[in-house]
GROMACS .gro file of C-alpha atoms in nm:
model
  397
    1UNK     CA    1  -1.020  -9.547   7.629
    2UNK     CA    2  -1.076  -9.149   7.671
    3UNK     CA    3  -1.023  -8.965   7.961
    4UNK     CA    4  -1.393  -8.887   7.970
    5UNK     CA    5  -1.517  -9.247   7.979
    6UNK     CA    6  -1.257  -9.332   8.228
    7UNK     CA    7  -1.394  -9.022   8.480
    8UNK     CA    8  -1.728  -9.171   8.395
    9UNK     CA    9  -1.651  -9.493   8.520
   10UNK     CA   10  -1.538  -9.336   8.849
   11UNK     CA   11  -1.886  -9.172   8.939
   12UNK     CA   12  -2.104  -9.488   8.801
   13UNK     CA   13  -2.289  -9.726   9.074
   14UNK     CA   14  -2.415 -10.082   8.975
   15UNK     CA   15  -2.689 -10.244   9.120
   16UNK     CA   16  -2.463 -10.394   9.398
   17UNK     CA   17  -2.309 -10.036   9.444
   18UNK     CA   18  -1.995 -10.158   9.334
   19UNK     CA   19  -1.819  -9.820   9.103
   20UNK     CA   20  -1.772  -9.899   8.726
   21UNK     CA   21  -2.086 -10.059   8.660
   22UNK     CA   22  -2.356 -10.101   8.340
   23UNK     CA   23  -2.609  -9.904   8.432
   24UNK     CA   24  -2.807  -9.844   8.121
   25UNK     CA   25  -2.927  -9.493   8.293
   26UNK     CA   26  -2.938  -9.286   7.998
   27UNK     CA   27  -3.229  -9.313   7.724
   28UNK     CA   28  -3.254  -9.678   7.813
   29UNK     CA   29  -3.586  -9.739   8.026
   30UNK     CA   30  -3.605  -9.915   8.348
   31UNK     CA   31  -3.339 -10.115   8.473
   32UNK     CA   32  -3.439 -10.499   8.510
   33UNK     CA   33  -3.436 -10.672   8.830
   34UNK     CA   34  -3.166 -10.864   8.927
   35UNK     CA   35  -3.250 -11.237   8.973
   36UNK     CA   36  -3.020 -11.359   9.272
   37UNK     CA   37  -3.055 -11.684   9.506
   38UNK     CA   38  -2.769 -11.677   9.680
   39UNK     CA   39  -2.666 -11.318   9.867
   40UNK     CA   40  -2.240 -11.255   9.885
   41UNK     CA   41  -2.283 -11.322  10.230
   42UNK     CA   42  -2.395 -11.690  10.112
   43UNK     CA   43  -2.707 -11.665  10.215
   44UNK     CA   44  -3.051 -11.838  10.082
   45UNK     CA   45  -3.262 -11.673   9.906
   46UNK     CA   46  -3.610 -11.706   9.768
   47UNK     CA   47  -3.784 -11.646   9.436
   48UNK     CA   48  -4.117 -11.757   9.351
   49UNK     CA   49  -4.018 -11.752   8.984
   50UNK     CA   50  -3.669 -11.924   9.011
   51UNK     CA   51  -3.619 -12.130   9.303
   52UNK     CA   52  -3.855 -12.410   9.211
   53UNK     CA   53  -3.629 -12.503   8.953
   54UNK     CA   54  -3.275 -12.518   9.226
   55UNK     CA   55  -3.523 -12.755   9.469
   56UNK     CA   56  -3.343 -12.991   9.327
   57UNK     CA   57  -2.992 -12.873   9.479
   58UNK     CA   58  -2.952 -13.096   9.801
   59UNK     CA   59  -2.577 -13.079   9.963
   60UNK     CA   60  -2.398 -13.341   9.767
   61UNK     CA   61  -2.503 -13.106   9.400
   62UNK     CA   62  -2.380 -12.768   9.598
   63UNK     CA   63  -2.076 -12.961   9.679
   64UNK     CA   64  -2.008 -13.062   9.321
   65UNK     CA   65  -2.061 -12.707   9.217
   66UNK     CA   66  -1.812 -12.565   9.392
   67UNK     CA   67  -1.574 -12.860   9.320
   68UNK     CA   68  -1.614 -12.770   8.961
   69UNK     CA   69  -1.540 -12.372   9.004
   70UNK     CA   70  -1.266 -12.415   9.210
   71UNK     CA   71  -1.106 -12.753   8.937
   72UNK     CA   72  -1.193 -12.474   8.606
   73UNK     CA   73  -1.000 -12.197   8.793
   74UNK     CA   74  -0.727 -12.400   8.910
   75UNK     CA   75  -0.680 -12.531   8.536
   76UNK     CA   76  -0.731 -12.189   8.428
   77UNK     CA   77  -0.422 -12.066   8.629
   78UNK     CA   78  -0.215 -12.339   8.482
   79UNK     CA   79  -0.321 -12.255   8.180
   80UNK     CA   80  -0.163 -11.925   8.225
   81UNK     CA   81   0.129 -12.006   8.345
   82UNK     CA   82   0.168 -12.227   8.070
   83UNK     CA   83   0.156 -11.947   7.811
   84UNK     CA   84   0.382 -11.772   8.019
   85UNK     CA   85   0.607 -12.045   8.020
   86UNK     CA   86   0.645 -12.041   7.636
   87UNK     CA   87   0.424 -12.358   7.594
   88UNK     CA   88   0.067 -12.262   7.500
   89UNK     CA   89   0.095 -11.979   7.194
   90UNK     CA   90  -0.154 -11.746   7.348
   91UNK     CA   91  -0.468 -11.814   7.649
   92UNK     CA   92  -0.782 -11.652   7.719
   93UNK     CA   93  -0.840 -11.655   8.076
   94UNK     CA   94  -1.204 -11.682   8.257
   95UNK     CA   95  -1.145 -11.663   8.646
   96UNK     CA   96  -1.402 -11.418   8.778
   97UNK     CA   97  -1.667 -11.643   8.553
   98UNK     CA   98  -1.702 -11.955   8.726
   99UNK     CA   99  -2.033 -11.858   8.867
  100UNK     CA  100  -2.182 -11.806   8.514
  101UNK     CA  101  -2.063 -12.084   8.311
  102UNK     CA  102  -2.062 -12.357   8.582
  103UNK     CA  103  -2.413 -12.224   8.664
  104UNK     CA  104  -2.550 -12.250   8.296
  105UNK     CA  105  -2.351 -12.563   8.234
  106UNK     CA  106  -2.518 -12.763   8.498
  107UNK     CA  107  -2.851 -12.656   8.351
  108UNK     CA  108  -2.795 -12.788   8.025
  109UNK     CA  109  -2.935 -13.168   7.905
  110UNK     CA  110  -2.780 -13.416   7.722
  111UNK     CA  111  -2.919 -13.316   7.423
  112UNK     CA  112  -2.891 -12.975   7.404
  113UNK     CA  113  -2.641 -12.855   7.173
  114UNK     CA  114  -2.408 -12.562   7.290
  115UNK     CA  115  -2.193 -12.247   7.068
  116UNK     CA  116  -1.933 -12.145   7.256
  117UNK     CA  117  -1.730 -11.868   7.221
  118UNK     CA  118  -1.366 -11.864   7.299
  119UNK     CA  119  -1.388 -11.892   7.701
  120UNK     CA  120  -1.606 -12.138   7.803
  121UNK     CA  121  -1.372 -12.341   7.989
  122UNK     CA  122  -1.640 -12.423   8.262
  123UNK     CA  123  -1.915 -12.486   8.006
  124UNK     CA  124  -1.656 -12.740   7.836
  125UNK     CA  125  -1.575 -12.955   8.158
  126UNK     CA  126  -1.948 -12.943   8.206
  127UNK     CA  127  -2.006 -13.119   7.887
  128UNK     CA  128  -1.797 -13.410   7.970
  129UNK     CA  129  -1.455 -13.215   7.774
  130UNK     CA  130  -1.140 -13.348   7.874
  131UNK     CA  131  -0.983 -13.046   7.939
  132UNK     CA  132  -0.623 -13.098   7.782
  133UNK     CA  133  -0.808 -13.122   7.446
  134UNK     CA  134  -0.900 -12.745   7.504
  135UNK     CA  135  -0.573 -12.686   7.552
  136UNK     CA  136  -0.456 -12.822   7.184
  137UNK     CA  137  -0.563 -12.499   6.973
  138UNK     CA  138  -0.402 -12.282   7.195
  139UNK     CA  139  -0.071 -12.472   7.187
  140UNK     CA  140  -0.110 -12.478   6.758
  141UNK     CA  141  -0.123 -12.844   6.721
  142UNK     CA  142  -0.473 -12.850   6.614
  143UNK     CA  143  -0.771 -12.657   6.437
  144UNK     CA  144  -1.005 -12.758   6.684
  145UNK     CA  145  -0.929 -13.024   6.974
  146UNK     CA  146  -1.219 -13.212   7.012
  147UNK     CA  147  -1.520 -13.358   6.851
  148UNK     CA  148  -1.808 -13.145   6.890
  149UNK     CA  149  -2.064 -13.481   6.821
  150UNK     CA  150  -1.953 -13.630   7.126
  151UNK     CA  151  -2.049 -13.375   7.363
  152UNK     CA  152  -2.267 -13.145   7.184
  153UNK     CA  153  -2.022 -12.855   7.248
  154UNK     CA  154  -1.901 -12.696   6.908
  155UNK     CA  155  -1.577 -12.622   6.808
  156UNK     CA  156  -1.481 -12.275   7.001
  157UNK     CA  157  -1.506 -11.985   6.749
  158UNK     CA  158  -1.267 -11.707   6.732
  159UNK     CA  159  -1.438 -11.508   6.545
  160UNK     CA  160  -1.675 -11.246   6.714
  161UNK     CA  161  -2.035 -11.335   6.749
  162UNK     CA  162  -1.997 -11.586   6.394
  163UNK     CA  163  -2.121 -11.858   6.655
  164UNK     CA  164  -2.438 -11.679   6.745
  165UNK     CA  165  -2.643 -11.740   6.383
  166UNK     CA  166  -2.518 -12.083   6.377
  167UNK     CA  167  -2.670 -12.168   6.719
  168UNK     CA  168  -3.029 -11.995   6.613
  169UNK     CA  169  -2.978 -12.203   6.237
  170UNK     CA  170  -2.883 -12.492   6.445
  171UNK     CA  171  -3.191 -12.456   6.688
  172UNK     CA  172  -3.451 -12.422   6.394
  173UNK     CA  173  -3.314 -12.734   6.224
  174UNK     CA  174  -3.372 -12.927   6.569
  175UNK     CA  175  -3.676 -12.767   6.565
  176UNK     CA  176  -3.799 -12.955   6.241
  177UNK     CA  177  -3.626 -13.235   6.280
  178UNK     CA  178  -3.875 -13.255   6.631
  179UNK     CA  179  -4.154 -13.219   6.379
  180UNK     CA  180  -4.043 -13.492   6.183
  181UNK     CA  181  -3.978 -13.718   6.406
  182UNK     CA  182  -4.214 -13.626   6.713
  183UNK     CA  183  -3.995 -13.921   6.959
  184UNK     CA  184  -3.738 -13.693   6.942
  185UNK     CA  185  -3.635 -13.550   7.263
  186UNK     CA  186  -3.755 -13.182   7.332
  187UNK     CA  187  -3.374 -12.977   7.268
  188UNK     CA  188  -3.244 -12.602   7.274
  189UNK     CA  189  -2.915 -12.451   7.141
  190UNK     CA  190  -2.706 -12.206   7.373
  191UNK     CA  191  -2.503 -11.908   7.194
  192UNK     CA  192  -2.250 -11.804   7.415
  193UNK     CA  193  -2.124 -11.437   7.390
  194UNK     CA  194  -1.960 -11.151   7.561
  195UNK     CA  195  -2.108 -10.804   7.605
  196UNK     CA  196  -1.833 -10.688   7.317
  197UNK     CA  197  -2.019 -10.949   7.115
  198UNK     CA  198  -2.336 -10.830   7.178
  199UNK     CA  199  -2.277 -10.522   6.969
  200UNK     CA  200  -2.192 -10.727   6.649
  201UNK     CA  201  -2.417 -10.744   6.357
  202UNK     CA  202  -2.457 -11.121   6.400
  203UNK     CA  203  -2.656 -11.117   6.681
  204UNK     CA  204  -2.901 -10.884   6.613
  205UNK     CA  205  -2.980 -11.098   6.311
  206UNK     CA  206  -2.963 -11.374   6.490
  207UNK     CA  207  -3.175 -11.280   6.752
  208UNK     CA  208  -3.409 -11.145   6.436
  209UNK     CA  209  -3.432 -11.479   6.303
  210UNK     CA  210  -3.489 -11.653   6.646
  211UNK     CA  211  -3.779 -11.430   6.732
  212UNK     CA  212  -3.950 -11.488   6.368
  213UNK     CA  213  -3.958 -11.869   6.371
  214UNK     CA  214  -3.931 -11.930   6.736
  215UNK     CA  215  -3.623 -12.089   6.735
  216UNK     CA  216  -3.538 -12.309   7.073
  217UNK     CA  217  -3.236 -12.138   7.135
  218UNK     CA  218  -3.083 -11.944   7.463
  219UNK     CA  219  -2.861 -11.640   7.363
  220UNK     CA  220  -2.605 -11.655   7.725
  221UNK     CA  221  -2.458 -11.306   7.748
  222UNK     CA  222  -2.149 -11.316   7.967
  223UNK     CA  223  -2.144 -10.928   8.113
  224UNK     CA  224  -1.827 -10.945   8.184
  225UNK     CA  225  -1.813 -10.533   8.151
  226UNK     CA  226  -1.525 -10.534   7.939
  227UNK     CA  227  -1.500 -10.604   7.560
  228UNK     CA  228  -1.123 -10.594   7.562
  229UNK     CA  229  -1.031 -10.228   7.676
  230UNK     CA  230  -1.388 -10.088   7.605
  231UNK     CA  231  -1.620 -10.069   7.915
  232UNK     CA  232  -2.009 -10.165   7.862
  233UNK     CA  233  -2.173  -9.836   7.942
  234UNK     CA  234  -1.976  -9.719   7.633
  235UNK     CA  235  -2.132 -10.011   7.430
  236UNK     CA  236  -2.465 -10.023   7.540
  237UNK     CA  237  -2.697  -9.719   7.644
  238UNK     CA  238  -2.967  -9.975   7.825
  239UNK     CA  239  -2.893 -10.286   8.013
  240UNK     CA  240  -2.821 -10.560   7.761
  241UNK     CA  241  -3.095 -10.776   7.902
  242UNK     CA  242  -3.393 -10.462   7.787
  243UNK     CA  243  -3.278 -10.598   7.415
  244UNK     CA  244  -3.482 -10.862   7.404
  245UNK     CA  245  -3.724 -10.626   7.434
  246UNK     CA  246  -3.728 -10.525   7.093
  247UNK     CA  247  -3.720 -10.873   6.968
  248UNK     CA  248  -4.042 -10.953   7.126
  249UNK     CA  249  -3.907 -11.262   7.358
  250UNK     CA  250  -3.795 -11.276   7.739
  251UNK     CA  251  -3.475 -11.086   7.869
  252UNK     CA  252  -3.355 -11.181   8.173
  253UNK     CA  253  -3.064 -11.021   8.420
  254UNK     CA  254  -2.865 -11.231   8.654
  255UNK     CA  255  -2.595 -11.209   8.899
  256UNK     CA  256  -2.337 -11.391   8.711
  257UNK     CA  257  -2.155 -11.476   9.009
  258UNK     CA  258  -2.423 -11.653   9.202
  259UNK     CA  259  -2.387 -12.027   9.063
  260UNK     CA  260  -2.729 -12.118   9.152
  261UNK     CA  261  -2.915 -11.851   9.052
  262UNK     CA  262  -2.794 -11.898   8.679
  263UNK     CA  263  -2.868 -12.260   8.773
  264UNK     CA  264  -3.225 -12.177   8.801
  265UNK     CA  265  -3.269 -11.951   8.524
  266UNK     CA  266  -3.083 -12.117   8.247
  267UNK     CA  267  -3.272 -12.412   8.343
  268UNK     CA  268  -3.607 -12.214   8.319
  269UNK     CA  269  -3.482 -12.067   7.980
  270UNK     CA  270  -3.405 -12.408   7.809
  271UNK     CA  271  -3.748 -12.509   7.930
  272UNK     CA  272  -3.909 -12.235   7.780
  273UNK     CA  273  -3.729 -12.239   7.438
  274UNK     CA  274  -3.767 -12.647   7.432
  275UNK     CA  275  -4.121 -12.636   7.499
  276UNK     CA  276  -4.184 -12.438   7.140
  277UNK     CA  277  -4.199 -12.049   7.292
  278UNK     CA  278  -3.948 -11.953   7.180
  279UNK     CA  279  -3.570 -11.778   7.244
  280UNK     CA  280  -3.444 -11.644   7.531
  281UNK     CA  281  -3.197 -11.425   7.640
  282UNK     CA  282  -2.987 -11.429   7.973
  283UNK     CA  283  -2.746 -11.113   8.067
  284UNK     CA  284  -2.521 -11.312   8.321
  285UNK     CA  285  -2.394 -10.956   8.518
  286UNK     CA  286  -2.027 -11.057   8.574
  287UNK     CA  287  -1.662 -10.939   8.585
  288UNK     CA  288  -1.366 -11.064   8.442
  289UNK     CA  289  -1.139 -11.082   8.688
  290UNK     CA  290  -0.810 -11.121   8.512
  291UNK     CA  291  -0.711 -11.009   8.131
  292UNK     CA  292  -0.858 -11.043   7.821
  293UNK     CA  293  -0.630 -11.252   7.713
  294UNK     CA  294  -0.265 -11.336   7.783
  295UNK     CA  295  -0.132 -11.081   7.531
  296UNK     CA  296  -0.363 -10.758   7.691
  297UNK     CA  297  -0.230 -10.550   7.996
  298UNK     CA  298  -0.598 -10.427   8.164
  299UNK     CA  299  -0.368 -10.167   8.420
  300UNK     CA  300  -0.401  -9.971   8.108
  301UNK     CA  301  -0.738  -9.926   8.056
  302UNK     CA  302  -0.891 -10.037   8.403
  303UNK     CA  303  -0.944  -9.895   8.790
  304UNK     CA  304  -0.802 -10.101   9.030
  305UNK     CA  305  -1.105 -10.026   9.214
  306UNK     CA  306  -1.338 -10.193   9.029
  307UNK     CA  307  -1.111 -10.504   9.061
  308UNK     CA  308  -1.111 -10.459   9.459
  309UNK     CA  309  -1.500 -10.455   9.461
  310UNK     CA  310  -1.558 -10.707   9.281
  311UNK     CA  311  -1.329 -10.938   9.526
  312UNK     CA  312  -1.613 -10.988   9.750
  313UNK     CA  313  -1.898 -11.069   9.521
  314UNK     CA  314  -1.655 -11.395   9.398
  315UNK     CA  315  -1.816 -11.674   9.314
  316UNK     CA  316  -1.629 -11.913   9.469
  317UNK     CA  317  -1.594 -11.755   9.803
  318UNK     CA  318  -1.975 -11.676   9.762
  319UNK     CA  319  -2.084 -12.058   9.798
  320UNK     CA  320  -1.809 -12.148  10.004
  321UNK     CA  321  -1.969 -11.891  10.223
  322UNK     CA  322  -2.289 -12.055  10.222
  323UNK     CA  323  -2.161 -12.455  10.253
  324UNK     CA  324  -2.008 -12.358  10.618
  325UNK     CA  325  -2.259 -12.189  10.742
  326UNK     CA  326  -2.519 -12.418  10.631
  327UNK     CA  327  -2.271 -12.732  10.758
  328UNK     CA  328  -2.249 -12.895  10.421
  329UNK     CA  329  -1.931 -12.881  10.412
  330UNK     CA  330  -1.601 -12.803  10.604
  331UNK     CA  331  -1.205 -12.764  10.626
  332UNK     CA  332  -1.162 -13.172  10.503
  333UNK     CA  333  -1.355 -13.078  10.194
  334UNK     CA  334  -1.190 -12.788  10.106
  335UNK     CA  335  -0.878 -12.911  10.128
  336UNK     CA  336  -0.971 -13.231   9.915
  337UNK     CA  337  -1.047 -12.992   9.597
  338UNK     CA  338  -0.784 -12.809   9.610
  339UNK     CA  339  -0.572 -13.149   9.638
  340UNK     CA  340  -0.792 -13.268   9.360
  341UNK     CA  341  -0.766 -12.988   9.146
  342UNK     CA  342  -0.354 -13.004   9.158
  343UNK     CA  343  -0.382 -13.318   9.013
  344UNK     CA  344  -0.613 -13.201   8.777
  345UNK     CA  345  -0.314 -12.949   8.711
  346UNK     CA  346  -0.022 -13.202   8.741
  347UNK     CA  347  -0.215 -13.417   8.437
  348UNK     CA  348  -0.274 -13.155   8.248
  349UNK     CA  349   0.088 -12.986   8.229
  350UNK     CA  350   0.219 -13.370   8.130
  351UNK     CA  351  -0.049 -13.368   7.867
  352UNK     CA  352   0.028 -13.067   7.704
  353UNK     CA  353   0.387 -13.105   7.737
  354UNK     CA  354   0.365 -13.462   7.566
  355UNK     CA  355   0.133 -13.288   7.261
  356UNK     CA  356   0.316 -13.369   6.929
  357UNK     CA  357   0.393 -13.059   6.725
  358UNK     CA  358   0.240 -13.072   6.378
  359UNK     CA  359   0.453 -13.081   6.065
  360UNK     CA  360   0.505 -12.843   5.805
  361UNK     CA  361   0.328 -13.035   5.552
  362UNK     CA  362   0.004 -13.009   5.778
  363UNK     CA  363  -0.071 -12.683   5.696
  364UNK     CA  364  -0.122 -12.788   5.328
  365UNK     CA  365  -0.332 -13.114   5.416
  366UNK     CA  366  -0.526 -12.995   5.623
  367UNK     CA  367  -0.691 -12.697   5.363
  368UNK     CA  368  -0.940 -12.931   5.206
  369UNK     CA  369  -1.091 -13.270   5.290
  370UNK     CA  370  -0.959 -13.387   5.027
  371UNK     CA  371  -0.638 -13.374   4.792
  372UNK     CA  372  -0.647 -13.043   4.592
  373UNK     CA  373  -0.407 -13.016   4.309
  374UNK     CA  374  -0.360 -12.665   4.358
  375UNK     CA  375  -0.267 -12.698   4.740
  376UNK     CA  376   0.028 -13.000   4.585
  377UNK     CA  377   0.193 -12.728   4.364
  378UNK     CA  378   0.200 -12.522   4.614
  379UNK     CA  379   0.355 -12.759   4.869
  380UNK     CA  380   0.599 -12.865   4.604
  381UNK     CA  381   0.715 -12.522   4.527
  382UNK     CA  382   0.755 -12.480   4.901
  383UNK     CA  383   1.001 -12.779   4.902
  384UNK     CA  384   1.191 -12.667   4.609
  385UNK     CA  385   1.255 -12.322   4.782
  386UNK     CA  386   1.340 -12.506   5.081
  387UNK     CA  387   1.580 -12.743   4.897
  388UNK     CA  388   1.743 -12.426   4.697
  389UNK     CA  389   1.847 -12.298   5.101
  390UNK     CA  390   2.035 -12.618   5.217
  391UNK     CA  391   2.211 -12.638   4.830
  392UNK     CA  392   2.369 -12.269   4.866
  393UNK     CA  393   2.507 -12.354   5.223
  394UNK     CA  394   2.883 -12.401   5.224
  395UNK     CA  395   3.043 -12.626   5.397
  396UNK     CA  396   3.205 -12.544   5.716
  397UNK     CA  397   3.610 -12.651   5.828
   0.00000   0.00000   0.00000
């Protein structure tokens, strides 16, 4: 990053007047309004629009939200340190996030089908993942990790954006299936995607597509403001949410790191996609918290003040914030999660630790479904090289 976007990022306010922020201020048209239900301070708030669908949210669900921020950001620490540790090849880390993908998550129905990207830890758990299996690409013993028919969460993509014009193609197939066979539940697919994302070819033809048949799919935009080293107001000159726009469907802005309010309006978005009218798209205004990934530095590119303000607006703290004052819950249930979530950790560690390295000769089966005899001569000529080593060694005295 210049020197010119990093003075810029010193003199920009966001909508919470935190410095650094997407403000979409230049040639991009009005800003949209920030849907929020739940205040940093943790309190209550009302919307005539979105609260109807969080009545739903008596203490026992608030509980269980939090219980499954604070259990994805404790296994996302251990995760870490299990890269650093030499044991996981590389890890993409979401803390900051919890807020957005626990949030949407939650929303989701059984049926729905979901594209992830490559960090939706907390979508995964959501969908009934066990969470060592996420663990299994990222530690090179397997292409994928899971089955994505089980849970109707697909395989994560590493690829940019790829995922996003599978979940539209995806969403119109469900789509005629429905039409087919009218006792089919009502479905939608969610795209998951990162503001860096967003600027990728895919997804304007994806959104394209969705728009023209009215495909029952969510596009879930994870503002995180950074794609790797590049901030958003370099990406983007509107607010990623005015994009829809110019699709012709709904664009809506949240505060990413108020669980319930992306409760509320991914819920209203699936409703509206499964109901036949069409895509959505949610901008879930967030901040990653820690790196892009365990093999980027963000000291180089980053303020630390934009890390600092963002402390207060965490989601975690945020509903925590709200459960004591509203007397849901107290010291004994705090200190049950986080006893509960070093378990979690505990398991996990043993899990990955007792994860079977592949052998060489996987690489070569696992090319095609089947037995290719081009693949074969190529293993074979591997072995004979391999033999031709150990024959030229000379034995030792």
């Amino acid at each position: 990053m210049d020197l010119k976007h990093l003075a810029a990022r010193t003199e920009a306010v966001d909508p919470f007047g935190l410095p650094g922020a997407d403000l979409g201020s230049a040639g991009g048209g009005a800003r949209p309004e920030m849907v929020q239900l739940l205040s940093p301070e943790g309190e209550l708030l009302k919307d005539d629009v979105y609260s109807p669908y969080v009545a739903d949210l008596g203490a026992e669900e608030l509980r269980g939200l939090y219980r499954d921020m604070f259990t994805i950001r404790r296994f996302d620490q251990e995760a870490t340190a299990l890269q650093r540790q030499g044991e996981l090849v590389m890890w993409v880390p979401m803390t900051g996030q919890e807020g957005a993908q626990i949030g949407s998550g939650r929303a989701l129905q059984a049926q729905d089908y979901v594209f992830p990207t490559y960090r939706e830890h907390g979508v995964a758990m959501t969908r009934g993942l066990e969470l060592s299996s996420l663990l299994r690409r990222f530690r090179g013993v397997s292409h994928g990790g899971w089955d994505p028919k089980e849970t109707n969460f697909h395989l994560y993509t590493l690829v940019l954006a790829a995922q996003v014009p599978h979940a539209v193609g995806y969403a119109m197939g469900m789509a005629r299936d429905r039409k087919m066979e009218p006792q089919l539940p009502e479905a939608a697919t969610v795209a998951y995607f990162g503001d860096g994302a967003s600027s990728e070819g895919d997804v304007h033809e994806a959104m394209v597509f969705a728009a023209s048949y009215d495909a029952p799919v969510v596009f879930f935009c994870q503002n995180n403001h950074w794609a790797i080293s590049v901030p958003t107001e370099v990406q983007s000159r509107i607010p990623l949410a005015n994009r829809a726009k110019g699709y012709g469907f709904p664009g809506v802005r949240v505060d990413g790191n108020d669980v319930v309010a992306v409760r509320a309006v991914t819920a209203w978005a699936l409703e509206h996609a499964r109901s036949g009218k069409g895509p959505v798209l949610i901008e879930a205004f967030t901040y990653r918290m820690s790196a892009h990934t365990t093999a980027d530095d963000p000291t180089k590119y980053r303020l630390s003040a934009d890390e600092e303000a963002w402390v207060s607006r965490d989601p975690l703290t945020r509903l925590e914030k709200h459960l004591r004052s509203a007397g849901i819950a107290g010291d004994s249930f705090f200190e049950s999660v986080a006893k509960e979530g070093q378990v979690m950790a505990d398991k996990l560690r043993e899990d990955v630790l007792a994860m079977s390295s592949p052998g060489f000769t996987d690489a070569f089966t696992d090319v095609y479904a089947e037995a290719h005899p081009l693949i074969q001569e190529e293993l074979d000529f591997h072995r004979r090289y391999e033999a031709g080593f150990a024959d030229s060694q000379e034995p030792t005295e």
